[in-house]
Each structure stands twice: as C-alpha cells, then as structure tokens.
PDB file of C-alpha atoms in Angstrom:
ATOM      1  CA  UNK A 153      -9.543  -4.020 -13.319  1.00 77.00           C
ATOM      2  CA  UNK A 154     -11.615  -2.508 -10.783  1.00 91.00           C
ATOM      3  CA  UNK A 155      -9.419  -3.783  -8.053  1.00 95.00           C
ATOM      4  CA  UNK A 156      -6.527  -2.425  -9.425  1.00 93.00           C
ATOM      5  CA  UNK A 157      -8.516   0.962  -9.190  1.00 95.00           C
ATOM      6  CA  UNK A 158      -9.956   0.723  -5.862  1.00 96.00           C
ATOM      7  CA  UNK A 159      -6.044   0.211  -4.900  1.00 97.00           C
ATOM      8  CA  UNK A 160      -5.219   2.927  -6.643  1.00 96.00           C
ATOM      9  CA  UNK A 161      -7.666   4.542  -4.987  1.00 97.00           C
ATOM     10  CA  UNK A 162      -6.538   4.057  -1.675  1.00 97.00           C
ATOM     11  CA  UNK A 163      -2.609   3.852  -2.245  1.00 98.00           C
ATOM     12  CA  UNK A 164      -3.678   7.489  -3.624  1.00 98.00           C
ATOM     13  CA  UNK A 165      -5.594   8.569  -0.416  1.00 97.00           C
ATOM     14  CA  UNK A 166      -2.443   7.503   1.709  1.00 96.00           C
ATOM     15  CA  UNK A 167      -0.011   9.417  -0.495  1.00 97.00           C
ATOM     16  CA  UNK A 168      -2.026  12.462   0.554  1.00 97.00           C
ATOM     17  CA  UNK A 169      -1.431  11.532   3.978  1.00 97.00           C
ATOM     18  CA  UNK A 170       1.836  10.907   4.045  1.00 97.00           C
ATOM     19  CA  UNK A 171       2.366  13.976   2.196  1.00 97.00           C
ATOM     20  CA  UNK A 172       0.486  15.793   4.613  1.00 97.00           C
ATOM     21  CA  UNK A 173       2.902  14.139   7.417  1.00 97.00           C
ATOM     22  CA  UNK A 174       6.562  14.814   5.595  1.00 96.00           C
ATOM     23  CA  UNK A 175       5.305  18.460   5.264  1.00 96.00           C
ATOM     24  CA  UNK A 176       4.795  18.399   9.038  1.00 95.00           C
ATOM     25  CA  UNK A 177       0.645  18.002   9.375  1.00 96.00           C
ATOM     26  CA  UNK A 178       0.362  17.268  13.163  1.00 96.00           C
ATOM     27  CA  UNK A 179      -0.805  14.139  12.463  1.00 93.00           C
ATOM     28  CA  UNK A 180       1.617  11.703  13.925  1.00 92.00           C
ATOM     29  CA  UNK A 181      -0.570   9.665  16.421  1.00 91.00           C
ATOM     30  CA  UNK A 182      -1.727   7.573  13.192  1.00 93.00           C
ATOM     31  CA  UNK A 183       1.303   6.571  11.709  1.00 92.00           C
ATOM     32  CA  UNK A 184       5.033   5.462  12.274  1.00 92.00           C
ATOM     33  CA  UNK A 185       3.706   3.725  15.533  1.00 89.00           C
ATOM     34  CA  UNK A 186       1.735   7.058  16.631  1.00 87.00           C
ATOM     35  CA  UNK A 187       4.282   8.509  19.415  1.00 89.00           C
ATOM     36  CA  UNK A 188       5.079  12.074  17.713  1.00 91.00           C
ATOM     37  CA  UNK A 189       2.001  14.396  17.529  1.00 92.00           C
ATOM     38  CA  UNK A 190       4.347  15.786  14.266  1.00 96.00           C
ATOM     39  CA  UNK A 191       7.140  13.874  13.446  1.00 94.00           C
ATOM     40  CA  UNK A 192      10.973  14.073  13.083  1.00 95.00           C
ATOM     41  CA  UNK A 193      12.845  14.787  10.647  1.00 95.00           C
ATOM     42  CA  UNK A 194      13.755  10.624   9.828  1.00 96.00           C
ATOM     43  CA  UNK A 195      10.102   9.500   9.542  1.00 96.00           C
ATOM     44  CA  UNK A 196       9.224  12.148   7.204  1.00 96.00           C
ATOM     45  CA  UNK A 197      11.915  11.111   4.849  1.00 97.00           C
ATOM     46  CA  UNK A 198       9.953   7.529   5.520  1.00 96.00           C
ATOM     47  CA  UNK A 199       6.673   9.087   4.395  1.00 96.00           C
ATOM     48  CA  UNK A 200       8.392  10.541   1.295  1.00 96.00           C
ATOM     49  CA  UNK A 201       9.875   6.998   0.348  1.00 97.00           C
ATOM     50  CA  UNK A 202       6.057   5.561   1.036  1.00 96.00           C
ATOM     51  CA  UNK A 203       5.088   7.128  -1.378  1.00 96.00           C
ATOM     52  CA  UNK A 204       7.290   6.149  -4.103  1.00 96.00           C
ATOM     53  CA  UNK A 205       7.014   2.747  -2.550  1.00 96.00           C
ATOM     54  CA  UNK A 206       2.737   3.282  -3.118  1.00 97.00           C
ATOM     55  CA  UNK A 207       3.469   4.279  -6.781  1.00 95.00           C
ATOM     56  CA  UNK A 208       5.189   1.280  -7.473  1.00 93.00           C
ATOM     57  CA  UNK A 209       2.593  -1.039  -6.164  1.00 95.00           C
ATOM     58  CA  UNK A 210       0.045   0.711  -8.268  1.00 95.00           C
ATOM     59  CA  UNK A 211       2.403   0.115 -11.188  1.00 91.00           C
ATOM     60  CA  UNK A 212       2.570  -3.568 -10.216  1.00 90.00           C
ATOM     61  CA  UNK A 213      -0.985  -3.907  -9.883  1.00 91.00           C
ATOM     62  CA  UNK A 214      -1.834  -1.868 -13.273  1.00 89.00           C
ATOM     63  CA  UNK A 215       0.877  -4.656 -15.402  1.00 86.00           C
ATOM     64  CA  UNK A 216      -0.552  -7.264 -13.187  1.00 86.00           C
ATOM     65  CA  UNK A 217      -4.398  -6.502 -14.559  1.00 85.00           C
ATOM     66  CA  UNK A 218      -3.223  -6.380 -17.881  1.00 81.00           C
ATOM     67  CA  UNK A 219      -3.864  -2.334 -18.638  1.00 81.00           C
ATOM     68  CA  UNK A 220      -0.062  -1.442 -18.341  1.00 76.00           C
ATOM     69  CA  UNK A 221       2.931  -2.921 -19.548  1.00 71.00           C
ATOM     70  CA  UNK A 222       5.400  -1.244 -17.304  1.00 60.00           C
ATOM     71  CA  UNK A 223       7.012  -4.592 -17.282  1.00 59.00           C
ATOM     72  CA  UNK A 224       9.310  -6.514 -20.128  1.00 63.00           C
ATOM     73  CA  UNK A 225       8.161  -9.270 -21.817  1.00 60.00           C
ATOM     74  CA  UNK A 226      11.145 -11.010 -20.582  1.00 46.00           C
ATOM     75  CA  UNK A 227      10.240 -11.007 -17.087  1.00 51.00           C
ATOM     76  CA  UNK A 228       5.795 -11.105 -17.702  1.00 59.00           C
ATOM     77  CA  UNK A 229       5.988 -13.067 -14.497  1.00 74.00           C
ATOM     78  CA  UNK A 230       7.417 -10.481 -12.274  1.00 80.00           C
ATOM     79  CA  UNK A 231       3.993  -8.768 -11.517  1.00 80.00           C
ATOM     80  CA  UNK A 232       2.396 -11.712 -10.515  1.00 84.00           C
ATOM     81  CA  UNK A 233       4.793 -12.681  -7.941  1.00 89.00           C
ATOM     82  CA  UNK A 234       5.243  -8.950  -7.137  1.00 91.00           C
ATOM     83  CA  UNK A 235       1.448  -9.223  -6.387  1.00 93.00           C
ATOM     84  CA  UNK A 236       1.927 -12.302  -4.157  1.00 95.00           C
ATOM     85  CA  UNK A 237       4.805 -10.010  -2.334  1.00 96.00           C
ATOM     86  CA  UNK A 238       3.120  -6.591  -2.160  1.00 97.00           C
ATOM     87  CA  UNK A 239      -0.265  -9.342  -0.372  1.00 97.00           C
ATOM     88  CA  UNK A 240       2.383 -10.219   2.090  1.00 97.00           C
ATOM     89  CA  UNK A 241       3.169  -6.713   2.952  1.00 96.00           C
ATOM     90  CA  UNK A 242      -0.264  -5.231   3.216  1.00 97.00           C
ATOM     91  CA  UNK A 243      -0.742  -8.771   5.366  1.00 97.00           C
ATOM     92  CA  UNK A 244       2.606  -7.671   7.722  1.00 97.00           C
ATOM     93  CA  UNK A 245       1.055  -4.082   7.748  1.00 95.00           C
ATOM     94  CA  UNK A 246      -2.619  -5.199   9.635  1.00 96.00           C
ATOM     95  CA  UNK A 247      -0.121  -6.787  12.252  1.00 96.00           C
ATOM     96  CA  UNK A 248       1.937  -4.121  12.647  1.00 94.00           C
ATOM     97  CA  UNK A 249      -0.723  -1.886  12.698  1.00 93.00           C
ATOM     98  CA  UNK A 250      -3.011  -4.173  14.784  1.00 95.00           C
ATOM     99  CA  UNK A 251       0.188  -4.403  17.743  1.00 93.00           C
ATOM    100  CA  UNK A 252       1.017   0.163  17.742  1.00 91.00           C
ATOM    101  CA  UNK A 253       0.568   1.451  20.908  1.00 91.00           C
ATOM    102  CA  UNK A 254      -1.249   4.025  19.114  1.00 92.00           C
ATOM    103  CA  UNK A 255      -5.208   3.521  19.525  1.00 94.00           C
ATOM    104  CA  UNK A 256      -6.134   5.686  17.100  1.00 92.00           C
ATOM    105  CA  UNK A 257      -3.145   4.344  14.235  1.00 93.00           C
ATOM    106  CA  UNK A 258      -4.580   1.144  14.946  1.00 94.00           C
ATOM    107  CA  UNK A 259      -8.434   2.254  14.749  1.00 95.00           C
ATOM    108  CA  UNK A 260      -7.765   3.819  11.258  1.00 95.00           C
ATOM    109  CA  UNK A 261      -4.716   1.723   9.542  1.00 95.00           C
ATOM    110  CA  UNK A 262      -5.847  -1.586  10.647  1.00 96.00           C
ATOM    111  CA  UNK A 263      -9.064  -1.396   8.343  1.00 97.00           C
ATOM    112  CA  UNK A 264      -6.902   0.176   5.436  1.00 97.00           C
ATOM    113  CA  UNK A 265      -4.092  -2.245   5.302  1.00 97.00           C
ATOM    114  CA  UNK A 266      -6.734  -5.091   5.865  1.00 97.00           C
ATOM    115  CA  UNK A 267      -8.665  -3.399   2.524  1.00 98.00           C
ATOM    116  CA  UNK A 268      -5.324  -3.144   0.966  1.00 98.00           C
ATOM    117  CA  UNK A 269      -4.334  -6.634   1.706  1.00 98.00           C
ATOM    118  CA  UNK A 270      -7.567  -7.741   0.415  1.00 97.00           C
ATOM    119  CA  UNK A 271      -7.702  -6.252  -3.068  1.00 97.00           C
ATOM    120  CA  UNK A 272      -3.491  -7.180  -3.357  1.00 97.00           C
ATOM    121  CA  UNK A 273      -4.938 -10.715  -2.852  1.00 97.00           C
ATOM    122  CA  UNK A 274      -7.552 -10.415  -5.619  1.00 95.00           C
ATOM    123  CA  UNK A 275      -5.208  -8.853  -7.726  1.00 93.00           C
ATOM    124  CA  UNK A 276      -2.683 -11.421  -7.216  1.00 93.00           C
ATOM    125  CA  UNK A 277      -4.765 -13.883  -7.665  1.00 91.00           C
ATOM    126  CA  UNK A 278      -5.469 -12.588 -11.605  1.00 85.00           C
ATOM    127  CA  UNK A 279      -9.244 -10.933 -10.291  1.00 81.00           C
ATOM    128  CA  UNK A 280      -9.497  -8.698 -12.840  1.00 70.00           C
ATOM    129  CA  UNK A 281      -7.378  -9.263 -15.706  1.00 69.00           C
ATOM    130  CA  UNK A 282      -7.644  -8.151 -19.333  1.00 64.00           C
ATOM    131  CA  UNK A 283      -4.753 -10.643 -20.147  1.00 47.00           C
ATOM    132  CA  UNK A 284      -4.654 -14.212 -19.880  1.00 50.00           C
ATOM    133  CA  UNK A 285      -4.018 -15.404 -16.172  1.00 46.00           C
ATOM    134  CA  UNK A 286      -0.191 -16.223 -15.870  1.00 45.00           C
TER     135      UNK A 286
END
C-alpha cells in the first residue's frame, strides 16, 4: 500500500502541474518536449487529458493493492496487467523524457517518470497488497 500512495502522491503533484500548464502557467520548457515558454491551445487540451489519464492510473494502482475495488470481479485480472502496462509507460516516458531537447524537461521529468516507473513496477509486481497476489 504505501507504493500505491507514494504514486498517488506524485501522479497528484503532476496534476497540479499540468493544471497549472492548461490554465496557461508559463511553464512550457518542462513539458510537451519544452519548445513553448506557455503553450498552445492543443497541448493544453493534452495536459487536461493527463490528468484524467493520472486518475486512472491511481485507480489502477488502488484495485491493484487491494484497497479499492474499482474493478469487477469478472475481470480481477485487469489491474494487474494494467500495472504491467501503466510500468511500460512510465518506462517509455524516462526515454522520451531522457531524448527532449529541453534541458531543463529532461533535468526534472527524467527523475519523476524514472520514480514513477519504479513504484508502477513494485506495484505491478503485487508490492504491497492487502489481497492475495493474482
């Protein structure tokens, strides 16, 4: 469980920022490959959808520890391989983040997806659980 919380924790921490960067925050050089100081109109609508995409991870990860059960019966299986999935992401996101042409997008987001990508891992790998591992 306190993986799932420290993901939380940080998926909660970027919604803030991405927040921050759909209202307009000029803030640009650390995200969405750091080339507008604030950014257009298109990449705030893709900070919006982060964040609904960040809530859904920490759903995952909640029904994955065993605290939620956001997730049917039926399909008990989905949040572990939606664990295994949302570890692949966070693992895409350190490259993408590690190749921006943006030094300071890849000072700060390479050290957050690589903490993100760890505690997915953990999670994924049933770290954690209040339920028996699947």
């Amino acid at each position: 469980m306190p993986f799932a919380l420290a993901l939380t924790i940080v998926l909660a921490l970027l919604a803030v920022f991405q927040i921050a960067l759909a209202f307009g925050a000029p803030i640009g050089q650390f995200a969405w490959g750091g080339a507008h100081r604030v950014l257009p109109t298109r990449l705030r609508v893709g900070s919006a959808v982060s964040i609904v995409i960040y809530t859904l991870i920490a759903v995952v990860a909640w029904s994955r520890v065993g605290v939620i059960d956001a997730i049917p019966e039926i399909v008990a299986h989905v949040a572990h391989v939606a664990m295994w999935v949302i570890f692949a992401y966070f693992a895409l996101g350190i490259l993408m983040n590690a190749v921006s042409r943006s030094k300071p997008e890849r000072f700060v987001m390479v050290p957050v997806a690589t903490v993100l990508a760890a505690l997915s891992f953990l999670i994924a790998m049933g770290y954690g659980e209040l339920a028996t591992p699947i």
